[in-house]
Amino acid sequence: MDAFTRFTNQTQGRDRLFRATQYTCMLLRYLLEPKAGKENVVMKLKKLESSVSTGRKWFRLGNVVHAIQATQQSIHTTALVPRLCLTLANLNRVVYFICDTILWVRSVGLASHINKEKWRMWAARHYCCSLLLSLARDLYEISLQMEQATRDRAEREKSPPQDPTGYSVADEETEWLQSFLLLLFRSLRKHPPLLLDTVKNFCDILNPLDQLGIYKSNPGIIGLGGLVSSLAGIIIVAYPHMKLKTQ
């Protein structure tokens, strides 16, 4: 109970709960829409989804400052690739949150002349760029972990295995793929923060790709991706040691 109280006392914690609720409603609405006699339930889910989405905008009003602070911190990252990816990703997040704030101003009627569609597309572009850069950083970290796992394995093995007689090219390609996937699985299993961050960023990028028309998805896929991403975010907020650290 104390852990839950600490979690909900954080703005990020409440936002993650609202976000999980929003995408759960989207997923359930997609699953129930084709079924007869569910119109009333679908309408209630749509209203709840809209209300939660509006409530989340209040939590994001101060995120511009957090994104600027994250940019300042990422500049001091030791490794070149993470420093470049994180700094550019955070700069795109700054622009995204500015666009999001402008859209909020438009939604509450403070500036009705704002072109909603134009700013929505700008927000989607910068959000997509931020996630792509974050995924590039994740792939870089994964490659480092796989290289380290390969070196550890080589040290454990005294001599390389002998190829069996009649070994074909197809067998070699199949074994290479299996070895690669096994190495990837072991690398991510040993580093849960990297796994969580990769899954979260991958699931998050489905929404902006759909908005920009780059890769169209149905509301069910977007809802499922958003729900998985939200659950990963909840774990990261609830257990800070699960957050991917910057060197």
CSV table of C-alpha atoms in Angstrom, one decimal:
chain,number,residue,atom,x,y,z
A,1,MET,CA,0.0,0.0,0.0
A,2,ASP,CA,2.9,2.4,0.8
A,3,ALA,CA,4.5,1.7,-2.6
A,4,PHE,CA,1.2,2.4,-4.3
A,5,THR,CA,0.8,5.6,-2.4
A,6,ARG,CA,4.3,6.8,-3.4
A,7,PHE,CA,3.6,5.8,-7.0
A,8,THR,CA,0.3,7.7,-7.2
A,9,ASN,CA,1.8,10.8,-5.5
A,10,GLN,CA,4.1,11.2,-8.5
A,11,THR,CA,2.8,13.1,-11.5
A,12,GLN,CA,4.5,10.5,-13.8
A,13,GLY,CA,2.8,7.7,-11.9
A,14,ARG,CA,-0.7,9.2,-12.3
A,15,ASP,CA,0.0,9.9,-15.9
A,16,ARG,CA,1.0,6.3,-16.5
A,17,LEU,CA,-2.2,5.0,-14.8
A,18,PHE,CA,-4.3,7.4,-16.9
A,19,ARG,CA,-2.5,6.4,-20.0
A,20,ALA,CA,-3.0,2.7,-19.3
A,21,THR,CA,-6.7,3.4,-18.8
A,22,GLN,CA,-6.9,5.4,-22.0
A,23,TYR,CA,-5.4,2.7,-24.2
A,24,THR,CA,-7.3,-0.1,-22.4
A,25,CYS,CA,-10.5,1.7,-23.4
A,26,MET,CA,-9.3,2.0,-27.0
A,27,LEU,CA,-8.4,-1.7,-27.2
A,28,LEU,CA,-11.7,-2.8,-25.6
A,29,ARG,CA,-13.7,-0.4,-27.9
A,30,TYR,CA,-12.0,-1.9,-30.9
A,31,LEU,CA,-12.8,-5.5,-29.8
A,32,LEU,CA,-16.5,-4.7,-28.9
A,33,GLU,CA,-17.4,-2.5,-31.9
A,34,PRO,CA,-18.1,-5.4,-34.3
A,35,LYS,CA,-20.4,-7.2,-31.8
A,36,ALA,CA,-24.1,-6.5,-31.8
A,37,GLY,CA,-25.7,-5.1,-28.7
A,38,LYS,CA,-22.5,-3.5,-27.4
A,39,GLU,CA,-23.2,0.0,-28.7
A,40,ASN,CA,-23.9,1.5,-25.3
A,41,VAL,CA,-20.7,0.0,-23.8
A,42,VAL,CA,-18.7,1.2,-26.8
A,43,MET,CA,-20.1,4.7,-26.3
A,44,LYS,CA,-19.2,4.7,-22.6
A,45,LEU,CA,-15.7,3.5,-23.4
A,46,LYS,CA,-15.3,6.2,-26.0
A,47,LYS,CA,-16.4,8.9,-23.5
A,48,LEU,CA,-14.1,7.5,-20.8
A,49,GLU,CA,-11.2,7.4,-23.2
A,50,SER,CA,-11.8,11.0,-24.2
A,51,SER,CA,-12.1,12.2,-20.6
A,52,VAL,CA,-8.9,10.4,-19.6
A,53,SER,CA,-7.0,11.8,-22.6
A,54,THR,CA,-8.1,15.3,-21.6
A,55,GLY,CA,-7.0,14.8,-18.0
A,56,ARG,CA,-3.6,13.6,-19.1
A,57,LYS,CA,-2.9,16.9,-20.9
A,58,TRP,CA,-2.9,18.6,-17.5
A,59,PHE,CA,-0.2,16.2,-16.3
A,60,ARG,CA,2.0,17.0,-19.4
A,61,LEU,CA,1.9,20.8,-19.0
A,62,GLY,CA,5.2,21.0,-17.2
A,63,ASN,CA,6.9,18.3,-19.3
A,64,VAL,CA,8.7,21.0,-21.4
A,65,VAL,CA,10.8,21.9,-18.4
A,66,HIS,CA,11.6,18.2,-17.7
A,67,ALA,CA,12.6,17.7,-21.3
A,68,ILE,CA,14.9,20.7,-21.3
A,69,GLN,CA,16.6,19.4,-18.1
A,70,ALA,CA,16.9,15.9,-19.7
A,71,THR,CA,18.6,17.6,-22.7
A,72,GLN,CA,21.1,19.4,-20.4
A,73,GLN,CA,21.9,16.1,-18.7
A,74,SER,CA,22.3,14.1,-21.9
A,75,ILE,CA,24.9,16.5,-23.2
A,76,HIS,CA,27.3,15.2,-20.5
A,77,THR,CA,26.9,11.6,-21.4
A,78,THR,CA,30.3,10.0,-21.8
A,79,ALA,CA,29.7,7.7,-24.8
A,80,LEU,CA,29.3,9.5,-28.2
A,81,VAL,CA,26.4,7.6,-29.7
A,82,PRO,CA,24.2,7.7,-26.6
A,83,ARG,CA,25.0,11.4,-26.1
A,84,LEU,CA,24.0,12.2,-29.7
A,85,CYS,CA,20.9,10.1,-29.7
A,86,LEU,CA,19.6,11.2,-26.3
A,87,THR,CA,20.4,14.9,-26.8
A,88,LEU,CA,18.6,14.9,-30.2
A,89,ALA,CA,15.7,12.8,-28.8
A,90,ASN,CA,15.2,15.2,-25.9
A,91,LEU,CA,15.3,18.2,-28.1
A,92,ASN,CA,12.6,16.7,-30.2
A,93,ARG,CA,10.6,16.0,-27.0
A,94,VAL,CA,10.9,19.7,-26.1
A,95,VAL,CA,9.4,20.7,-29.4
A,96,TYR,CA,6.7,17.9,-29.1
A,97,PHE,CA,5.6,19.2,-25.6
A,98,ILE,CA,5.5,22.7,-26.9
A,99,CYS,CA,3.2,21.6,-29.7
A,100,ASP,CA,1.2,19.6,-27.2
A,101,THR,CA,0.8,22.6,-25.0
A,102,ILE,CA,-0.4,24.7,-28.0
A,103,LEU,CA,-2.9,22.0,-28.8
A,104,TRP,CA,-4.1,22.1,-25.2
A,105,VAL,CA,-4.6,25.9,-25.4
A,106,ARG,CA,-6.6,25.3,-28.6
A,107,SER,CA,-8.7,22.5,-27.0
A,108,VAL,CA,-9.8,24.6,-24.0
A,109,GLY,CA,-10.8,27.5,-26.2
A,110,LEU,CA,-8.1,30.0,-25.2
A,111,ALA,CA,-7.0,30.4,-28.9
A,112,SER,CA,-9.6,28.9,-31.2
A,113,HIS,CA,-7.8,30.3,-34.3
A,114,ILE,CA,-4.9,27.8,-34.0
A,115,ASN,CA,-4.7,25.3,-36.8
A,116,LYS,CA,-5.3,22.1,-34.9
A,117,GLU,CA,-4.3,19.7,-37.7
A,118,LYS,CA,-1.0,21.5,-38.5
A,119,TRP,CA,0.1,21.5,-34.9
A,120,ARG,CA,-1.0,17.9,-34.4
A,121,MET,CA,1.1,16.8,-37.4
A,122,TRP,CA,4.1,18.8,-36.0
A,123,ALA,CA,3.7,17.1,-32.7
A,124,ALA,CA,3.5,13.7,-34.3
A,125,ARG,CA,6.7,14.3,-36.4
A,126,HIS,CA,8.8,15.4,-33.4
A,127,TYR,CA,7.4,12.6,-31.2
A,128,CYS,CA,8.2,10.1,-33.9
A,129,CYS,CA,11.8,11.5,-34.3
A,130,SER,CA,12.3,11.3,-30.5
A,131,LEU,CA,11.2,7.7,-30.4
A,132,LEU,CA,13.4,6.7,-33.4
A,133,LEU,CA,16.4,8.3,-31.8
A,134,SER,CA,15.6,6.5,-28.5
A,135,LEU,CA,15.3,3.2,-30.4
A,136,ALA,CA,18.7,3.9,-32.1
A,137,ARG,CA,20.2,4.3,-28.6
A,138,ASP,CA,18.5,1.1,-27.5
A,139,LEU,CA,19.9,-0.8,-30.5
A,140,TYR,CA,23.4,0.6,-29.7
A,141,GLU,CA,23.2,-0.6,-26.1
A,142,ILE,CA,21.9,-4.0,-27.3
A,143,SER,CA,24.8,-4.4,-29.7
A,144,LEU,CA,27.2,-3.6,-26.8
A,145,GLN,CA,25.6,-6.2,-24.6
A,146,MET,CA,25.7,-8.8,-27.4
A,147,GLU,CA,29.4,-8.1,-28.0
A,148,GLN,CA,30.1,-8.5,-24.3
A,149,ALA,CA,28.1,-11.8,-24.2
A,150,THR,CA,30.0,-13.0,-27.3
A,151,ARG,CA,33.4,-12.3,-25.6
A,152,ASP,CA,32.3,-14.0,-22.4
A,153,ARG,CA,31.2,-17.0,-24.3
A,154,ALA,CA,34.5,-17.1,-26.2
A,155,GLU,CA,36.4,-17.0,-23.0
A,156,ARG,CA,34.5,-19.9,-21.6
A,157,GLU,CA,35.0,-22.1,-24.7
A,158,LYS,CA,38.6,-23.5,-24.8
A,159,SER,CA,38.3,-24.6,-28.5
A,160,PRO,CA,35.8,-23.8,-31.3
A,161,PRO,CA,33.4,-26.6,-32.1
A,162,GLN,CA,34.2,-28.7,-35.1
A,163,ASP,CA,31.8,-28.5,-38.1
A,164,PRO,CA,29.9,-31.8,-38.7
A,165,THR,CA,30.5,-33.7,-41.9
A,166,GLY,CA,28.1,-32.7,-44.7
A,167,TYR,CA,27.4,-29.3,-43.2
A,168,SER,CA,25.4,-27.3,-45.7
A,169,VAL,CA,25.0,-23.5,-46.3
A,170,ALA,CA,21.4,-23.7,-45.2
A,171,ASP,CA,22.3,-25.4,-42.0
A,172,GLU,CA,25.0,-22.7,-41.4
A,173,GLU,CA,22.4,-19.9,-42.0
A,174,THR,CA,19.9,-21.5,-39.7
A,175,GLU,CA,22.4,-22.0,-36.9
A,176,TRP,CA,23.6,-18.4,-37.3
A,177,LEU,CA,20.0,-17.1,-37.0
A,178,GLN,CA,19.3,-19.3,-34.0
A,179,SER,CA,22.6,-18.2,-32.3
A,180,PHE,CA,21.8,-14.6,-33.0
A,181,LEU,CA,18.3,-14.8,-31.5
A,182,LEU,CA,19.6,-16.8,-28.5
A,183,LEU,CA,22.3,-14.2,-27.9
A,184,LEU,CA,19.8,-11.4,-28.2
A,185,PHE,CA,17.5,-13.1,-25.7
A,186,ARG,CA,20.2,-13.7,-23.2
A,187,SER,CA,21.5,-10.1,-23.5
A,188,LEU,CA,18.1,-8.6,-22.9
A,189,ARG,CA,17.3,-11.1,-20.1
A,190,LYS,CA,20.4,-10.0,-18.2
A,191,HIS,CA,19.5,-6.3,-18.6
A,192,PRO,CA,15.7,-5.8,-17.8
A,193,PRO,CA,16.0,-2.0,-18.0
A,194,LEU,CA,17.2,-2.2,-21.6
A,195,LEU,CA,14.4,-4.7,-22.4
A,196,LEU,CA,11.7,-2.4,-20.9
A,197,ASP,CA,13.0,0.7,-22.6
A,198,THR,CA,13.2,-1.0,-26.0
A,199,VAL,CA,9.7,-2.5,-25.7
A,200,LYS,CA,8.3,0.8,-24.5
A,201,ASN,CA,9.8,2.8,-27.3
A,202,PHE,CA,8.8,0.3,-30.0
A,203,CYS,CA,5.2,0.2,-28.8
A,204,ASP,CA,5.0,4.0,-28.5
A,205,ILE,CA,6.1,4.6,-32.1
A,206,LEU,CA,3.1,2.8,-33.6
A,207,ASN,CA,0.9,5.8,-32.8
A,208,PRO,CA,2.9,8.6,-34.5
A,209,LEU,CA,3.6,6.3,-37.5
A,210,ASP,CA,-0.1,5.9,-37.9
A,211,GLN,CA,-0.8,9.6,-37.5
A,212,LEU,CA,1.8,10.5,-40.1
A,213,GLY,CA,0.5,7.9,-42.5
A,214,ILE,CA,3.9,6.1,-42.6
A,215,TYR,CA,2.6,2.8,-41.2
A,216,LYS,CA,-1.2,2.6,-40.8
A,217,SER,CA,-2.4,0.6,-37.8
A,218,ASN,CA,-5.9,-0.1,-36.6
A,219,PRO,CA,-7.1,1.2,-33.1
A,220,GLY,CA,-6.7,-2.3,-31.7
A,221,ILE,CA,-3.0,-2.5,-32.5
A,222,ILE,CA,-2.4,1.1,-31.3
A,223,GLY,CA,-4.4,0.4,-28.1
A,224,LEU,CA,-2.5,-2.8,-27.4
A,225,GLY,CA,0.8,-1.1,-28.0
A,226,GLY,CA,-0.1,1.8,-25.8
A,227,LEU,CA,-1.2,-0.5,-23.0
A,228,VAL,CA,2.0,-2.5,-23.1
A,229,SER,CA,4.1,0.7,-23.2
A,230,SER,CA,2.1,2.1,-20.3
A,231,LEU,CA,2.6,-1.0,-18.2
A,232,ALA,CA,6.4,-0.8,-18.9
A,233,GLY,CA,6.3,2.8,-17.9
A,234,ILE,CA,4.5,2.0,-14.7
A,235,ILE,CA,7.2,-0.6,-13.8
A,236,ILE,CA,9.9,2.0,-14.5
A,237,VAL,CA,8.2,4.7,-12.3
A,238,ALA,CA,7.4,2.2,-9.5
A,239,TYR,CA,10.9,0.7,-9.5
A,240,PRO,CA,13.5,3.4,-10.4
A,241,HIS,CA,16.3,0.9,-10.7
A,242,MET,CA,14.5,-0.5,-13.8
A,243,LYS,CA,15.1,2.8,-15.6
A,244,LEU,CA,17.8,2.5,-18.3
A,245,LYS,CA,20.7,4.5,-16.9
A,246,THR,CA,22.8,6.9,-18.9
A,247,GLN,CA,26.6,6.6,-18.6
